Amino acid sequence: VRRPVLRRPGLRRELLNSIFFILAALIFSEVAMPRSSIDGPSMQPTLFAGQHLLISRVNYLLGDPQRGDIAVFDPPNEAKEMLIKRVIGVPGDTIELRRKKVTVEGQERNDADLYINGVLTEEPYFINRPCANCNGTWTLGPDEYFMMGDNRNQSNDSRAFGVITRDRIVGKAIWRHWPLDKFGPLY
């Protein structure tokens, strides 16, 4: 029985196929999981300037942002750069920052507790107290999200520019890839 002869593609065709595959993989990865870097102190102590992250667009194509996610979004003001903040409120929530006085090193200062739908909410990622500019109440409509930085005293967020609509949210920060000693998933 005679077996058919397998033809091997020529070197040129093999090279073109390899280049096409690599380009397609790079384009897909950039569309599905773009990279981002941190430029300021607004997400400290969770994220620091100079760190590099992978952002998943797929997470929010398949589902909606959840409270506690670290999300990248296009701010509603004239800023040209995307912002990265924590999702504090989701559609239908009432977010309230209730001002209170605290004594720090013998001095009385303003601080605030976060209430979501009337329930005091613990924020283990928010350790930079007291929060000097935390005050107000926001009720979110359908398709609206409330974003705040973990470093509230140095964050330009929903307290300043208002709620963020769903169409402005680009993706979820899922992985820190630089610096190497901080390499790993974000929670």
PDB file of C-alpha atoms in Angstrom:
ATOM      1  CA  VAL A   1       0.000   0.000   0.000  1.00  0.00           C
ATOM      2  CA  ARG A   2       1.394   3.289  -1.048  1.00  0.00           C
ATOM      3  CA  ARG A   3       1.228   6.108   1.512  1.00  0.00           C
ATOM      4  CA  PRO A   4       0.565   9.685   0.493  1.00  0.00           C
ATOM      5  CA  VAL A   5       3.563  11.971   0.668  1.00  0.00           C
ATOM      6  CA  LEU A   6       3.266  14.762   3.231  1.00  0.00           C
ATOM      7  CA  ARG A   7       4.349  18.059   1.853  1.00  0.00           C
ATOM      8  CA  ARG A   8       6.213  20.352   4.138  1.00  0.00           C
ATOM      9  CA  PRO A   9       5.583  24.027   3.610  1.00  0.00           C
ATOM     10  CA  GLY A  10       8.532  25.980   2.353  1.00  0.00           C
ATOM     11  CA  LEU A  11      10.667  28.072   4.658  1.00  0.00           C
ATOM     12  CA  ARG A  12       9.105  31.320   3.400  1.00  0.00           C
ATOM     13  CA  ARG A  13       5.567  30.128   4.050  1.00  0.00           C
ATOM     14  CA  GLU A  14       6.529  28.773   7.495  1.00  0.00           C
ATOM     15  CA  LEU A  15       8.122  32.104   8.390  1.00  0.00           C
ATOM     16  CA  LEU A  16       5.074  34.106   7.207  1.00  0.00           C
ATOM     17  CA  ASN A  17       2.721  31.827   9.172  1.00  0.00           C
ATOM     18  CA  SER A  18       4.838  32.253  12.299  1.00  0.00           C
ATOM     19  CA  ILE A  19       4.952  36.050  11.955  1.00  0.00           C
ATOM     20  CA  PHE A  20       1.184  36.189  11.384  1.00  0.00           C
ATOM     21  CA  PHE A  21       0.555  34.003  14.461  1.00  0.00           C
ATOM     22  CA  ILE A  22       2.810  36.146  16.678  1.00  0.00           C
ATOM     23  CA  LEU A  23       1.179  39.393  15.478  1.00  0.00           C
ATOM     24  CA  ALA A  24      -2.322  37.975  15.980  1.00  0.00           C
ATOM     25  CA  ALA A  25      -1.417  36.828  19.519  1.00  0.00           C
ATOM     26  CA  LEU A  26       0.054  40.245  20.395  1.00  0.00           C
ATOM     27  CA  ILE A  27      -2.965  42.118  19.044  1.00  0.00           C
ATOM     28  CA  PHE A  28      -5.376  39.799  20.880  1.00  0.00           C
ATOM     29  CA  SER A  29      -3.471  40.132  24.155  1.00  0.00           C
ATOM     30  CA  GLU A  30      -3.390  43.940  23.883  1.00  0.00           C
ATOM     31  CA  VAL A  31      -7.127  44.106  23.173  1.00  0.00           C
ATOM     32  CA  ALA A  32      -8.130  41.591  25.846  1.00  0.00           C
ATOM     33  CA  MET A  33      -5.499  42.435  28.465  1.00  0.00           C
ATOM     34  CA  PRO A  34      -3.857  45.836  27.974  1.00  0.00           C
ATOM     35  CA  ARG A  35      -1.065  46.959  30.255  1.00  0.00           C
ATOM     36  CA  SER A  36      -1.206  49.959  32.566  1.00  0.00           C
ATOM     37  CA  SER A  37       1.145  51.699  34.961  1.00  0.00           C
ATOM     38  CA  ILE A  38       0.566  53.611  38.178  1.00  0.00           C
ATOM     39  CA  ASP A  39       1.510  57.299  38.119  1.00  0.00           C
ATOM     40  CA  GLY A  40       0.531  58.710  41.493  1.00  0.00           C
ATOM     41  CA  PRO A  41      -0.186  58.042  45.154  1.00  0.00           C
ATOM     42  CA  SER A  42      -4.005  57.750  44.953  1.00  0.00           C
ATOM     43  CA  MET A  43      -4.115  53.945  45.346  1.00  0.00           C
ATOM     44  CA  GLN A  44      -1.535  53.607  48.133  1.00  0.00           C
ATOM     45  CA  PRO A  45      -1.027  51.375  50.073  1.00  0.00           C
ATOM     46  CA  THR A  46      -2.405  48.874  47.527  1.00  0.00           C
ATOM     47  CA  LEU A  47      -0.578  50.228  44.464  1.00  0.00           C
ATOM     48  CA  PHE A  48       2.436  52.526  44.183  1.00  0.00           C
ATOM     49  CA  ALA A  49       3.806  54.747  41.423  1.00  0.00           C
ATOM     50  CA  GLY A  50       5.947  52.826  38.974  1.00  0.00           C
ATOM     51  CA  GLN A  51       4.100  49.536  39.309  1.00  0.00           C
ATOM     52  CA  HIS A  52       2.836  47.892  36.123  1.00  0.00           C
ATOM     53  CA  LEU A  53      -0.465  46.008  35.854  1.00  0.00           C
ATOM     54  CA  LEU A  54      -2.395  43.813  33.469  1.00  0.00           C
ATOM     55  CA  ILE A  55      -5.963  44.948  32.898  1.00  0.00           C
ATOM     56  CA  SER A  56      -8.669  42.472  31.879  1.00  0.00           C
ATOM     57  CA  ARG A  57     -11.313  43.814  29.511  1.00  0.00           C
ATOM     58  CA  VAL A  58     -12.798  40.319  29.355  1.00  0.00           C
ATOM     59  CA  ASN A  59     -13.938  40.404  33.003  1.00  0.00           C
ATOM     60  CA  TYR A  60     -16.313  43.274  32.273  1.00  0.00           C
ATOM     61  CA  LEU A  61     -17.402  41.924  28.895  1.00  0.00           C
ATOM     62  CA  LEU A  62     -18.665  38.833  30.711  1.00  0.00           C
ATOM     63  CA  GLY A  63     -19.931  40.555  33.870  1.00  0.00           C
ATOM     64  CA  ASP A  64     -20.286  43.855  35.672  1.00  0.00           C
ATOM     65  CA  PRO A  65     -17.836  45.577  38.024  1.00  0.00           C
ATOM     66  CA  GLN A  66     -18.198  44.437  41.617  1.00  0.00           C
ATOM     67  CA  ARG A  67     -17.712  46.369  44.828  1.00  0.00           C
ATOM     68  CA  GLY A  68     -14.029  46.165  45.795  1.00  0.00           C
ATOM     69  CA  ASP A  69     -12.679  45.679  42.250  1.00  0.00           C
ATOM     70  CA  ILE A  70      -9.750  47.813  41.168  1.00  0.00           C
ATOM     71  CA  ALA A  71     -10.971  49.231  37.864  1.00  0.00           C
ATOM     72  CA  VAL A  72      -9.547  51.353  35.063  1.00  0.00           C
ATOM     73  CA  PHE A  73     -11.910  53.938  33.597  1.00  0.00           C
ATOM     74  CA  ASP A  74     -12.132  57.008  31.445  1.00  0.00           C
ATOM     75  CA  PRO A  75     -12.943  59.948  33.767  1.00  0.00           C
ATOM     76  CA  PRO A  76     -15.879  62.213  32.852  1.00  0.00           C
ATOM     77  CA  ASN A  77     -13.816  65.397  32.957  1.00  0.00           C
ATOM     78  CA  GLU A  78     -11.339  66.596  30.348  1.00  0.00           C
ATOM     79  CA  ALA A  79      -8.489  64.380  31.601  1.00  0.00           C
ATOM     80  CA  LYS A  80      -6.791  62.544  28.767  1.00  0.00           C
ATOM     81  CA  GLU A  81      -5.445  59.692  30.889  1.00  0.00           C
ATOM     82  CA  MET A  82      -7.388  56.771  32.262  1.00  0.00           C
ATOM     83  CA  LEU A  83      -7.730  56.544  36.035  1.00  0.00           C
ATOM     84  CA  ILE A  84      -7.469  53.510  38.282  1.00  0.00           C
ATOM     85  CA  LYS A  85      -9.596  53.417  41.446  1.00  0.00           C
ATOM     86  CA  ARG A  86     -11.510  50.997  43.621  1.00  0.00           C
ATOM     87  CA  VAL A  87     -15.200  50.344  42.915  1.00  0.00           C
ATOM     88  CA  ILE A  88     -16.976  51.463  46.095  1.00  0.00           C
ATOM     89  CA  GLY A  89     -20.595  51.637  44.923  1.00  0.00           C
ATOM     90  CA  VAL A  90     -22.558  49.734  42.288  1.00  0.00           C
ATOM     91  CA  PRO A  91     -25.918  50.578  40.656  1.00  0.00           C
ATOM     92  CA  GLY A  92     -28.662  51.192  43.207  1.00  0.00           C
ATOM     93  CA  ASP A  93     -26.304  51.831  46.140  1.00  0.00           C
ATOM     94  CA  THR A  94     -26.389  54.852  48.407  1.00  0.00           C
ATOM     95  CA  ILE A  95     -22.854  55.855  49.371  1.00  0.00           C
ATOM     96  CA  GLU A  96     -22.426  58.033  52.437  1.00  0.00           C
ATOM     97  CA  LEU A  97     -19.258  59.389  53.971  1.00  0.00           C
ATOM     98  CA  ARG A  98     -20.262  60.462  57.480  1.00  0.00           C
ATOM     99  CA  ARG A  99     -17.948  63.023  58.986  1.00  0.00           C
ATOM    100  CA  LYS A 100     -16.698  62.493  62.511  1.00  0.00           C
ATOM    101  CA  LYS A 101     -14.073  64.092  64.729  1.00  0.00           C
ATOM    102  CA  VAL A 102     -11.028  62.076  65.791  1.00  0.00           C
ATOM    103  CA  THR A 103      -8.088  62.945  67.981  1.00  0.00           C
ATOM    104  CA  VAL A 104      -4.670  62.248  66.470  1.00  0.00           C
ATOM    105  CA  GLU A 105      -1.576  63.030  68.517  1.00  0.00           C
ATOM    106  CA  GLY A 106      -3.579  65.371  70.704  1.00  0.00           C
ATOM    107  CA  GLN A 107      -5.143  67.255  67.785  1.00  0.00           C
ATOM    108  CA  GLU A 108      -8.783  67.014  66.783  1.00  0.00           C
ATOM    109  CA  ARG A 109      -9.253  66.297  63.049  1.00  0.00           C
ATOM    110  CA  ASN A 110     -11.986  65.377  60.602  1.00  0.00           C
ATOM    111  CA  ASP A 111     -12.421  61.795  59.487  1.00  0.00           C
ATOM    112  CA  ALA A 112     -15.291  59.863  57.941  1.00  0.00           C
ATOM    113  CA  ASP A 113     -16.821  56.425  57.983  1.00  0.00           C
ATOM    114  CA  LEU A 114     -18.100  54.807  54.801  1.00  0.00           C
ATOM    115  CA  TYR A 115     -21.725  53.644  54.819  1.00  0.00           C
ATOM    116  CA  ILE A 116     -23.128  51.662  51.912  1.00  0.00           C
ATOM    117  CA  ASN A 117     -26.909  51.436  51.936  1.00  0.00           C
ATOM    118  CA  GLY A 118     -26.915  52.548  55.575  1.00  0.00           C
ATOM    119  CA  VAL A 119     -24.441  49.877  56.730  1.00  0.00           C
ATOM    120  CA  LEU A 120     -21.035  50.834  58.136  1.00  0.00           C
ATOM    121  CA  THR A 121     -18.478  49.278  55.791  1.00  0.00           C
ATOM    122  CA  GLU A 122     -15.011  48.146  56.812  1.00  0.00           C
ATOM    123  CA  GLU A 123     -12.297  48.955  54.303  1.00  0.00           C
ATOM    124  CA  PRO A 124      -9.147  46.951  55.084  1.00  0.00           C
ATOM    125  CA  TYR A 125      -7.324  48.550  52.126  1.00  0.00           C
ATOM    126  CA  PHE A 126      -7.968  52.109  53.411  1.00  0.00           C
ATOM    127  CA  ILE A 127      -5.417  52.774  56.137  1.00  0.00           C
ATOM    128  CA  ASN A 128      -4.511  56.421  55.491  1.00  0.00           C
ATOM    129  CA  ARG A 129      -6.639  58.035  58.159  1.00  0.00           C
ATOM    130  CA  PRO A 130      -7.914  60.550  59.006  1.00  0.00           C
ATOM    131  CA  CYS A 131      -9.673  61.427  55.787  1.00  0.00           C
ATOM    132  CA  ALA A 132      -9.790  65.209  55.599  1.00  0.00           C
ATOM    133  CA  ASN A 133     -11.987  65.633  52.506  1.00  0.00           C
ATOM    134  CA  CYS A 134     -14.453  62.801  53.040  1.00  0.00           C
ATOM    135  CA  ASN A 135     -18.030  63.986  53.316  1.00  0.00           C
ATOM    136  CA  GLY A 136     -21.199  63.575  51.286  1.00  0.00           C
ATOM    137  CA  THR A 137     -23.958  61.280  50.087  1.00  0.00           C
ATOM    138  CA  TRP A 138     -24.456  59.856  46.590  1.00  0.00           C
ATOM    139  CA  THR A 139     -27.306  57.664  45.333  1.00  0.00           C
ATOM    140  CA  LEU A 140     -26.384  55.664  42.265  1.00  0.00           C
ATOM    141  CA  GLY A 141     -28.766  55.152  39.392  1.00  0.00           C
ATOM    142  CA  PRO A 142     -28.814  52.204  37.036  1.00  0.00           C
ATOM    143  CA  ASP A 143     -25.509  51.884  35.215  1.00  0.00           C
ATOM    144  CA  GLU A 144     -23.651  54.182  37.683  1.00  0.00           C
ATOM    145  CA  TYR A 145     -20.594  53.367  39.785  1.00  0.00           C
ATOM    146  CA  PHE A 146     -18.810  55.221  42.576  1.00  0.00           C
ATOM    147  CA  MET A 147     -14.989  55.084  42.512  1.00  0.00           C
ATOM    148  CA  MET A 148     -12.502  56.151  45.179  1.00  0.00           C
ATOM    149  CA  GLY A 149      -8.764  55.816  45.626  1.00  0.00           C
ATOM    150  CA  ASP A 150      -7.429  53.890  48.594  1.00  0.00           C
ATOM    151  CA  ASN A 151      -5.422  56.983  49.572  1.00  0.00           C
ATOM    152  CA  ARG A 152      -8.444  59.270  49.997  1.00  0.00           C
ATOM    153  CA  ASN A 153      -6.444  62.339  50.992  1.00  0.00           C
ATOM    154  CA  GLN A 154      -4.591  62.311  47.650  1.00  0.00           C
ATOM    155  CA  SER A 155      -7.168  60.965  45.226  1.00  0.00           C
ATOM    156  CA  ASN A 156      -9.124  62.630  42.444  1.00  0.00           C
ATOM    157  CA  ASP A 157     -12.191  60.390  42.341  1.00  0.00           C
ATOM    158  CA  SER A 158     -16.004  60.275  42.355  1.00  0.00           C
ATOM    159  CA  ARG A 159     -16.108  62.644  45.312  1.00  0.00           C
ATOM    160  CA  ALA A 160     -14.765  65.333  42.940  1.00  0.00           C
ATOM    161  CA  PHE A 161     -16.118  64.415  39.483  1.00  0.00           C
ATOM    162  CA  GLY A 162     -19.195  62.361  40.329  1.00  0.00           C
ATOM    163  CA  VAL A 163     -20.346  58.902  39.421  1.00  0.00           C
ATOM    164  CA  ILE A 164     -18.928  56.881  36.530  1.00  0.00           C
ATOM    165  CA  THR A 165     -21.252  55.309  33.988  1.00  0.00           C
ATOM    166  CA  ARG A 166     -20.696  51.697  32.944  1.00  0.00           C
ATOM    167  CA  ASP A 167     -19.644  52.631  29.405  1.00  0.00           C
ATOM    168  CA  ARG A 168     -16.600  54.508  30.767  1.00  0.00           C
ATOM    169  CA  ILE A 169     -15.194  51.475  32.621  1.00  0.00           C
ATOM    170  CA  VAL A 170     -12.434  49.837  30.577  1.00  0.00           C
ATOM    171  CA  GLY A 171     -11.415  46.826  32.642  1.00  0.00           C
ATOM    172  CA  LYS A 172     -10.398  45.227  35.909  1.00  0.00           C
ATOM    173  CA  ALA A 173      -6.815  45.298  37.201  1.00  0.00           C
ATOM    174  CA  ILE A 174      -6.003  41.632  37.766  1.00  0.00           C
ATOM    175  CA  TRP A 175      -2.228  41.198  37.914  1.00  0.00           C
ATOM    176  CA  ARG A 176       0.836  43.198  38.964  1.00  0.00           C
ATOM    177  CA  HIS A 177       3.836  42.274  36.802  1.00  0.00           C
ATOM    178  CA  TRP A 178       6.346  44.897  37.941  1.00  0.00           C
ATOM    179  CA  PRO A 179       8.272  45.200  40.170  1.00  0.00           C
ATOM    180  CA  LEU A 180       9.093  41.524  40.384  1.00  0.00           C
ATOM    181  CA  ASP A 181       9.016  41.426  44.194  1.00  0.00           C
ATOM    182  CA  LYS A 182       5.313  42.438  43.990  1.00  0.00           C
ATOM    183  CA  PHE A 183       4.530  40.051  41.099  1.00  0.00           C
ATOM    184  CA  GLY A 184       1.135  38.419  41.492  1.00  0.00           C
ATOM    185  CA  PRO A 185      -2.637  38.752  41.401  1.00  0.00           C
ATOM    186  CA  LEU A 186      -4.561  41.770  42.706  1.00  0.00           C
ATOM    187  CA  TYR A 187      -7.505  41.217  45.001  1.00  0.00           C
TER     188      TYR A 187
END
